[in-house]
């Protein structure tokens, strides 16, 4: 039984394919297509350099005003939803959210939260570029006793 989800969203450009921490990114490029989708790719300095060269904007680190806009927006999102965030950490490079199971599709929920927080950052701060990297890391929390 799913109890909830641990969601991690990273700032734009901070964890690109080829990163020394490894990545789950599927795409290599338009000509090569997908390389081993849904597989952990280990550090690859060439792939990292190519990914960084393709970035259209500088990497994003959240300042205090951006973190406040993100936090406020997440609060508004949960007010409009059947779910509540039971734990959160908004860091300069990424966000962690612990969300209990609500019956909603978690992938759509996280996409919506990402869209809403991006709009909030654009409305409330001078930052007008991308806020988040593509995708999110979502871990399912299960009740292993059932």
Short mmCIF file of N, CA and C in Angstrom, two decimals:
data_model
loop_
_atom_site.label_atom_id
_atom_site.label_comp_id
_atom_site.label_asym_id
_atom_site.label_seq_id
_atom_site.Cartn_x
_atom_site.Cartn_y
_atom_site.Cartn_z
N UNK A 1 0.85 -1.18 0.00
CA UNK A 1 0.00 0.00 0.00
C UNK A 1 0.90 1.24 0.00
N UNK A 2 0.59 2.18 -0.85
CA UNK A 2 1.36 3.42 -0.92
C UNK A 2 0.92 4.37 0.19
N UNK A 3 1.88 4.78 1.03
CA UNK A 3 1.59 5.73 2.09
C UNK A 3 1.79 7.17 1.63
N UNK A 4 2.74 7.37 0.73
CA UNK A 4 3.04 8.71 0.27
C UNK A 4 4.22 8.72 -0.68
N UNK A 5 4.77 9.92 -0.85
CA UNK A 5 5.82 10.12 -1.84
C UNK A 5 6.88 11.08 -1.31
N UNK A 6 8.12 10.79 -1.64
CA UNK A 6 9.22 11.72 -1.39
C UNK A 6 9.57 12.30 -2.76
N UNK A 7 9.35 13.61 -2.90
CA UNK A 7 9.55 14.29 -4.17
C UNK A 7 10.76 15.20 -4.06
N UNK A 8 11.63 15.14 -5.07
CA UNK A 8 12.77 16.04 -5.14
C UNK A 8 12.73 16.74 -6.49
N UNK A 9 12.76 18.07 -6.46
CA UNK A 9 12.85 18.87 -7.68
C UNK A 9 14.14 19.67 -7.60
N UNK A 10 14.93 19.62 -8.66
CA UNK A 10 16.21 20.33 -8.70
C UNK A 10 16.11 21.58 -9.53
N UNK A 11 16.88 22.58 -9.15
CA UNK A 11 16.94 23.81 -9.93
C UNK A 11 17.51 23.55 -11.32
N UNK A 12 17.11 24.37 -12.26
CA UNK A 12 17.54 24.25 -13.65
C UNK A 12 19.07 24.23 -13.76
N UNK A 13 19.58 23.25 -14.50
CA UNK A 13 20.99 23.20 -14.84
C UNK A 13 21.92 22.71 -13.76
N UNK A 14 21.39 22.21 -12.65
CA UNK A 14 22.24 21.81 -11.53
C UNK A 14 22.54 20.32 -11.48
N UNK A 15 21.88 19.53 -12.30
CA UNK A 15 22.15 18.09 -12.33
C UNK A 15 21.96 17.62 -13.75
N UNK A 16 22.90 17.92 -14.59
CA UNK A 16 22.79 17.63 -16.02
C UNK A 16 23.28 16.21 -16.32
N UNK A 17 22.88 15.66 -17.49
CA UNK A 17 23.41 14.34 -17.88
C UNK A 17 24.93 14.35 -17.84
N UNK A 18 25.51 13.26 -17.35
CA UNK A 18 26.96 13.15 -17.22
C UNK A 18 27.50 13.59 -15.88
N UNK A 19 26.64 14.15 -15.01
CA UNK A 19 27.06 14.63 -13.70
C UNK A 19 27.78 13.53 -12.94
N UNK A 20 28.76 13.92 -12.12
CA UNK A 20 29.54 12.93 -11.38
C UNK A 20 28.71 12.14 -10.37
N UNK A 21 27.52 12.63 -10.01
CA UNK A 21 26.63 11.88 -9.11
C UNK A 21 25.84 10.81 -9.85
N UNK A 22 25.94 10.81 -11.19
CA UNK A 22 25.13 9.92 -12.01
C UNK A 22 23.81 10.58 -12.33
N UNK A 23 23.17 10.12 -13.39
CA UNK A 23 21.87 10.69 -13.78
C UNK A 23 20.98 9.60 -14.35
N UNK A 24 19.69 9.87 -14.30
CA UNK A 24 18.70 8.97 -14.86
C UNK A 24 18.19 9.50 -16.19
N UNK A 25 18.82 10.52 -16.70
CA UNK A 25 18.39 11.14 -17.95
C UNK A 25 18.40 10.12 -19.08
N UNK A 26 17.37 10.16 -19.92
CA UNK A 26 17.24 9.21 -21.02
C UNK A 26 17.86 9.71 -22.31
N UNK A 27 17.75 10.98 -22.58
CA UNK A 27 18.09 11.48 -23.91
C UNK A 27 19.57 11.79 -24.04
N UNK A 28 20.15 11.38 -25.14
CA UNK A 28 21.52 11.77 -25.48
C UNK A 28 21.44 12.96 -26.40
N UNK A 29 20.78 12.83 -27.54
CA UNK A 29 20.51 13.95 -28.43
C UNK A 29 19.51 13.51 -29.50
N UNK A 30 19.12 14.44 -30.36
CA UNK A 30 18.11 14.14 -31.38
C UNK A 30 18.57 13.06 -32.35
N UNK A 31 19.84 13.02 -32.67
CA UNK A 31 20.33 12.05 -33.64
C UNK A 31 20.55 10.67 -33.02
N UNK A 32 21.01 10.62 -31.78
CA UNK A 32 21.28 9.33 -31.15
C UNK A 32 20.03 8.73 -30.51
N UNK A 33 19.06 9.58 -30.23
CA UNK A 33 17.85 9.09 -29.58
C UNK A 33 18.10 8.75 -28.13
N UNK A 34 17.41 7.72 -27.66
CA UNK A 34 17.52 7.33 -26.25
C UNK A 34 18.63 6.31 -26.07
N UNK A 35 19.38 6.46 -24.99
CA UNK A 35 20.43 5.51 -24.65
C UNK A 35 20.06 4.90 -23.30
N UNK A 36 19.75 3.63 -23.31
CA UNK A 36 19.42 2.90 -22.09
C UNK A 36 18.46 3.68 -21.20
N UNK A 37 17.22 3.90 -21.66
CA UNK A 37 16.26 4.63 -20.82
C UNK A 37 16.00 3.88 -19.51
N UNK A 38 15.69 4.65 -18.48
CA UNK A 38 15.36 4.13 -17.15
C UNK A 38 16.53 3.37 -16.52
N UNK A 39 17.75 3.78 -16.86
CA UNK A 39 18.96 3.18 -16.34
C UNK A 39 19.84 4.29 -15.77
N UNK A 40 20.48 4.03 -14.65
CA UNK A 40 21.40 5.01 -14.09
C UNK A 40 22.63 5.12 -14.98
N UNK A 41 22.92 6.34 -15.40
CA UNK A 41 24.11 6.60 -16.20
C UNK A 41 25.16 7.19 -15.27
N UNK A 42 26.35 6.61 -15.29
CA UNK A 42 27.41 7.08 -14.41
C UNK A 42 28.07 8.33 -14.98
N UNK A 43 28.96 8.90 -14.22
CA UNK A 43 29.64 10.13 -14.61
C UNK A 43 30.26 9.98 -16.00
N UNK A 44 30.11 11.01 -16.78
CA UNK A 44 30.67 11.03 -18.13
C UNK A 44 31.00 12.48 -18.45
N UNK A 45 32.28 12.88 -18.32
CA UNK A 45 32.63 14.28 -18.51
C UNK A 45 32.31 14.82 -19.89
N UNK A 46 32.36 13.98 -20.92
CA UNK A 46 32.03 14.44 -22.28
C UNK A 46 30.53 14.72 -22.36
N UNK A 47 29.73 13.81 -21.86
CA UNK A 47 28.28 14.00 -21.87
C UNK A 47 27.90 15.24 -21.06
N UNK A 48 28.57 15.43 -19.92
CA UNK A 48 28.29 16.60 -19.08
C UNK A 48 28.63 17.89 -19.83
N UNK A 49 29.78 17.91 -20.48
CA UNK A 49 30.19 19.10 -21.23
C UNK A 49 29.18 19.41 -22.34
N UNK A 50 28.75 18.38 -23.06
CA UNK A 50 27.77 18.58 -24.13
C UNK A 50 26.46 19.12 -23.56
N UNK A 51 26.00 18.55 -22.44
CA UNK A 51 24.76 19.01 -21.82
C UNK A 51 24.87 20.46 -21.39
N UNK A 52 26.00 20.82 -20.78
CA UNK A 52 26.19 22.20 -20.32
C UNK A 52 26.27 23.17 -21.50
N UNK A 53 26.88 22.75 -22.58
CA UNK A 53 26.96 23.61 -23.77
C UNK A 53 25.59 23.84 -24.39
N UNK A 54 24.68 22.89 -24.23
CA UNK A 54 23.34 23.01 -24.81
C UNK A 54 22.38 23.82 -23.93
N UNK A 55 22.78 24.09 -22.71
CA UNK A 55 21.90 24.86 -21.83
C UNK A 55 21.69 26.25 -22.41
N UNK A 56 20.46 26.68 -22.43
CA UNK A 56 20.12 27.99 -22.99
C UNK A 56 20.12 29.09 -21.95
N UNK A 57 20.22 28.71 -20.68
CA UNK A 57 20.20 29.66 -19.57
C UNK A 57 21.23 29.22 -18.54
N UNK A 58 21.70 30.13 -17.70
CA UNK A 58 22.62 29.72 -16.63
C UNK A 58 21.91 28.85 -15.59
N UNK A 59 22.69 28.04 -14.90
CA UNK A 59 22.15 27.21 -13.82
C UNK A 59 21.51 28.12 -12.77
N UNK A 60 20.47 27.61 -12.13
CA UNK A 60 19.68 28.40 -11.18
C UNK A 60 19.94 27.94 -9.75
N UNK A 61 20.35 28.89 -8.92
CA UNK A 61 20.43 28.69 -7.48
C UNK A 61 19.41 29.64 -6.86
N UNK A 62 18.60 29.12 -5.97
CA UNK A 62 17.52 29.91 -5.39
C UNK A 62 18.05 30.85 -4.32
N UNK A 63 17.72 32.13 -4.45
CA UNK A 63 18.04 33.07 -3.38
C UNK A 63 16.86 33.09 -2.40
N UNK A 64 16.96 33.89 -1.36
CA UNK A 64 15.93 33.91 -0.32
C UNK A 64 14.55 34.28 -0.87
N UNK A 65 14.50 35.24 -1.79
CA UNK A 65 13.19 35.64 -2.33
C UNK A 65 12.58 34.53 -3.19
N UNK A 66 13.41 33.79 -3.91
CA UNK A 66 12.91 32.68 -4.72
C UNK A 66 12.42 31.55 -3.82
N UNK A 67 13.17 31.25 -2.75
CA UNK A 67 12.77 30.20 -1.82
C UNK A 67 11.44 30.55 -1.14
N UNK A 68 11.27 31.83 -0.80
CA UNK A 68 10.00 32.26 -0.19
C UNK A 68 8.85 32.10 -1.19
N UNK A 69 9.06 32.51 -2.44
CA UNK A 69 8.01 32.38 -3.45
C UNK A 69 7.64 30.91 -3.67
N UNK A 70 8.64 30.04 -3.69
CA UNK A 70 8.39 28.61 -3.85
C UNK A 70 7.59 28.07 -2.66
N UNK A 71 8.01 28.40 -1.45
CA UNK A 71 7.31 27.94 -0.25
C UNK A 71 5.88 28.44 -0.19
N UNK A 72 5.69 29.72 -0.47
CA UNK A 72 4.33 30.29 -0.46
C UNK A 72 3.45 29.61 -1.51
N UNK A 73 4.01 29.37 -2.69
CA UNK A 73 3.25 28.74 -3.77
C UNK A 73 2.86 27.30 -3.41
N UNK A 74 3.78 26.56 -2.81
CA UNK A 74 3.45 25.20 -2.39
C UNK A 74 2.32 25.24 -1.36
N UNK A 75 2.35 26.21 -0.47
CA UNK A 75 1.26 26.38 0.50
C UNK A 75 -0.07 26.62 -0.18
N UNK A 76 -0.10 27.49 -1.19
CA UNK A 76 -1.34 27.75 -1.94
C UNK A 76 -1.81 26.50 -2.68
N UNK A 77 -0.86 25.75 -3.25
CA UNK A 77 -1.23 24.52 -3.96
C UNK A 77 -1.91 23.53 -3.03
N UNK A 78 -1.35 23.35 -1.84
CA UNK A 78 -1.96 22.37 -0.95
C UNK A 78 -3.30 22.85 -0.41
N UNK A 79 -3.51 24.16 -0.32
CA UNK A 79 -4.82 24.67 0.10
C UNK A 79 -5.90 24.31 -0.91
N UNK A 80 -5.51 24.16 -2.17
CA UNK A 80 -6.46 23.87 -3.26
C UNK A 80 -6.54 22.37 -3.56
N UNK A 81 -5.94 21.54 -2.72
CA UNK A 81 -5.79 20.12 -3.03
C UNK A 81 -6.20 19.23 -1.86
N UNK A 82 -6.44 17.94 -2.14
CA UNK A 82 -6.75 17.02 -1.05
C UNK A 82 -5.49 16.53 -0.32
N UNK A 83 -4.32 16.90 -0.78
CA UNK A 83 -3.06 16.48 -0.14
C UNK A 83 -2.46 17.63 0.64
N UNK A 84 -1.61 17.28 1.57
CA UNK A 84 -0.86 18.26 2.36
C UNK A 84 0.59 17.83 2.39
N UNK A 85 1.49 18.76 2.38
CA UNK A 85 2.91 18.47 2.53
C UNK A 85 3.15 18.27 4.03
N UNK A 86 3.68 17.10 4.40
CA UNK A 86 3.90 16.86 5.83
C UNK A 86 5.34 17.14 6.24
N UNK A 87 6.23 17.29 5.25
CA UNK A 87 7.62 17.71 5.53
C UNK A 87 8.15 18.32 4.25
N UNK A 88 8.95 19.38 4.41
CA UNK A 88 9.53 20.04 3.24
C UNK A 88 10.88 20.64 3.60
N UNK A 89 11.72 20.72 2.58
CA UNK A 89 13.00 21.41 2.72
C UNK A 89 13.23 22.14 1.40
N UNK A 90 13.33 23.45 1.49
CA UNK A 90 13.59 24.26 0.31
C UNK A 90 15.02 24.77 0.43
N UNK A 91 15.89 24.22 -0.39
CA UNK A 91 17.31 24.54 -0.37
C UNK A 91 17.65 25.47 -1.54
N UNK A 92 18.87 25.93 -1.60
CA UNK A 92 19.30 26.82 -2.70
C UNK A 92 19.39 26.10 -4.03
N UNK A 93 19.46 24.76 -4.01
CA UNK A 93 19.63 24.01 -5.25
C UNK A 93 18.48 23.07 -5.58
N UNK A 94 17.65 22.76 -4.59
CA UNK A 94 16.58 21.80 -4.81
C UNK A 94 15.54 21.87 -3.69
N UNK A 95 14.44 21.14 -3.90
CA UNK A 95 13.35 21.09 -2.93
C UNK A 95 13.01 19.63 -2.65
N UNK A 96 12.79 19.30 -1.38
CA UNK A 96 12.28 17.99 -0.97
C UNK A 96 10.87 18.19 -0.43
N UNK A 97 9.95 17.34 -0.83
CA UNK A 97 8.59 17.35 -0.30
C UNK A 97 8.19 15.94 0.09
N UNK A 98 7.56 15.78 1.22
CA UNK A 98 6.98 14.50 1.62
C UNK A 98 5.47 14.69 1.61
N UNK A 99 4.82 13.97 0.70
CA UNK A 99 3.38 14.14 0.46
C UNK A 99 2.68 12.81 0.71
N UNK A 100 1.70 12.78 1.61
CA UNK A 100 0.95 11.53 1.82
C UNK A 100 0.12 11.17 0.59
N UNK A 101 -0.20 9.90 0.46
CA UNK A 101 -1.04 9.41 -0.63
C UNK A 101 -2.40 10.10 -0.58
N UNK A 102 -2.89 10.55 -1.74
CA UNK A 102 -4.19 11.23 -1.78
C UNK A 102 -5.14 10.63 -2.80
N UNK A 103 -4.66 9.70 -3.61
CA UNK A 103 -5.48 9.15 -4.67
C UNK A 103 -5.27 9.85 -6.00
N UNK A 104 -4.64 11.03 -5.99
CA UNK A 104 -4.35 11.75 -7.22
C UNK A 104 -3.08 11.19 -7.87
N UNK A 105 -2.95 11.39 -9.16
CA UNK A 105 -1.75 10.98 -9.87
C UNK A 105 -0.59 11.88 -9.41
N UNK A 106 0.41 11.29 -8.77
CA UNK A 106 1.50 12.08 -8.19
C UNK A 106 2.30 12.79 -9.28
N UNK A 107 2.43 12.19 -10.44
CA UNK A 107 3.21 12.82 -11.51
C UNK A 107 2.52 14.10 -12.00
N UNK A 108 1.21 14.06 -12.15
CA UNK A 108 0.47 15.27 -12.53
C UNK A 108 0.50 16.30 -11.40
N UNK A 109 0.41 15.83 -10.17
CA UNK A 109 0.47 16.74 -9.02
C UNK A 109 1.79 17.49 -8.99
N UNK A 110 2.89 16.76 -9.15
CA UNK A 110 4.22 17.38 -9.10
C UNK A 110 4.43 18.33 -10.28
N UNK A 111 3.92 17.95 -11.45
CA UNK A 111 4.01 18.84 -12.62
C UNK A 111 3.26 20.15 -12.34
N UNK A 112 2.08 20.03 -11.77
CA UNK A 112 1.27 21.22 -11.45
C UNK A 112 1.99 22.09 -10.42
N UNK A 113 2.54 21.48 -9.37
CA UNK A 113 3.28 22.24 -8.36
C UNK A 113 4.48 22.94 -9.01
N UNK A 114 5.18 22.25 -9.89
CA UNK A 114 6.30 22.86 -10.60
C UNK A 114 5.87 24.06 -11.43
N UNK A 115 4.76 23.92 -12.14
CA UNK A 115 4.24 25.05 -12.94
C UNK A 115 3.85 26.22 -12.05
N UNK A 116 3.17 25.94 -10.96
CA UNK A 116 2.71 27.00 -10.06
C UNK A 116 3.88 27.70 -9.37
N UNK A 117 4.89 26.95 -8.96
CA UNK A 117 6.03 27.56 -8.29
C UNK A 117 6.85 28.39 -9.28
N UNK A 118 6.95 27.94 -10.51
CA UNK A 118 7.65 28.72 -11.54
C UNK A 118 6.95 30.06 -11.74
N UNK A 119 5.63 30.02 -11.88
CA UNK A 119 4.87 31.27 -12.06
C UNK A 119 5.05 32.19 -10.85
N UNK A 120 5.07 31.62 -9.66
CA UNK A 120 5.24 32.43 -8.45
C UNK A 120 6.61 33.09 -8.42
N UNK A 121 7.65 32.35 -8.79
CA UNK A 121 8.99 32.93 -8.83
C UNK A 121 9.04 34.06 -9.86
N UNK A 122 8.43 33.86 -11.01
CA UNK A 122 8.43 34.89 -12.05
C UNK A 122 7.65 36.13 -11.61
N UNK A 123 6.56 35.94 -10.88
CA UNK A 123 5.75 37.08 -10.41
C UNK A 123 6.42 37.84 -9.28
N UNK A 124 7.11 37.10 -8.40
CA UNK A 124 7.59 37.69 -7.14
C UNK A 124 9.05 38.11 -7.13
N UNK A 125 9.81 37.70 -8.12
CA UNK A 125 11.25 38.00 -8.11
C UNK A 125 11.69 38.53 -9.47
N UNK A 126 12.93 38.93 -9.55
CA UNK A 126 13.49 39.41 -10.81
C UNK A 126 13.83 38.26 -11.75
N UNK A 127 13.88 37.03 -11.25
CA UNK A 127 14.24 35.88 -12.08
C UNK A 127 13.11 35.55 -13.05
N UNK A 128 13.42 35.54 -14.35
CA UNK A 128 12.41 35.26 -15.37
C UNK A 128 12.73 34.04 -16.22
N UNK A 129 13.84 33.37 -15.95
CA UNK A 129 14.23 32.19 -16.73
C UNK A 129 13.64 30.93 -16.15
N UNK A 130 14.14 29.78 -16.63
CA UNK A 130 13.65 28.51 -16.09
C UNK A 130 13.97 28.40 -14.60
N UNK A 131 13.13 27.70 -13.88
CA UNK A 131 13.32 27.51 -12.44
C UNK A 131 13.77 26.07 -12.16
N UNK A 132 13.13 25.10 -12.79
CA UNK A 132 13.36 23.69 -12.49
C UNK A 132 14.02 22.96 -13.65
N UNK A 133 14.73 21.90 -13.32
CA UNK A 133 15.23 21.00 -14.36
C UNK A 133 14.05 20.18 -14.87
N UNK A 134 14.26 19.51 -15.99
CA UNK A 134 13.20 18.67 -16.54
C UNK A 134 12.98 17.47 -15.62
N UNK A 135 11.74 17.18 -15.33
CA UNK A 135 11.42 16.01 -14.53
C UNK A 135 11.62 16.23 -13.04
N UNK A 136 11.37 15.19 -12.28
CA UNK A 136 11.51 15.19 -10.83
C UNK A 136 11.92 13.80 -10.39
N UNK A 137 12.40 13.70 -9.18
CA UNK A 137 12.70 12.40 -8.59
C UNK A 137 11.58 12.11 -7.61
N UNK A 138 10.83 11.04 -7.86
CA UNK A 138 9.70 10.70 -7.00
C UNK A 138 9.89 9.27 -6.48
N UNK A 139 10.03 9.14 -5.16
CA UNK A 139 10.15 7.83 -4.52
C UNK A 139 8.82 7.53 -3.84
N UNK A 140 8.36 6.31 -3.99
CA UNK A 140 7.13 5.87 -3.34
C UNK A 140 7.47 5.35 -1.96
N UNK A 141 6.65 5.72 -0.97
CA UNK A 141 6.80 5.23 0.40
C UNK A 141 5.68 4.21 0.61
N UNK A 142 6.08 2.97 0.91
CA UNK A 142 5.12 1.89 1.03
C UNK A 142 4.99 1.42 2.47
N UNK A 143 3.83 0.83 2.77
CA UNK A 143 3.60 0.15 4.03
C UNK A 143 3.99 -1.31 3.78
N UNK A 144 5.16 -1.71 4.21
CA UNK A 144 5.66 -3.05 3.92
C UNK A 144 5.04 -4.14 4.80
N UNK A 145 4.21 -3.76 5.74
CA UNK A 145 3.63 -4.75 6.63
C UNK A 145 2.35 -5.33 6.07
N UNK A 146 1.84 -4.80 4.97
CA UNK A 146 0.58 -5.33 4.41
C UNK A 146 0.86 -6.12 3.18
#
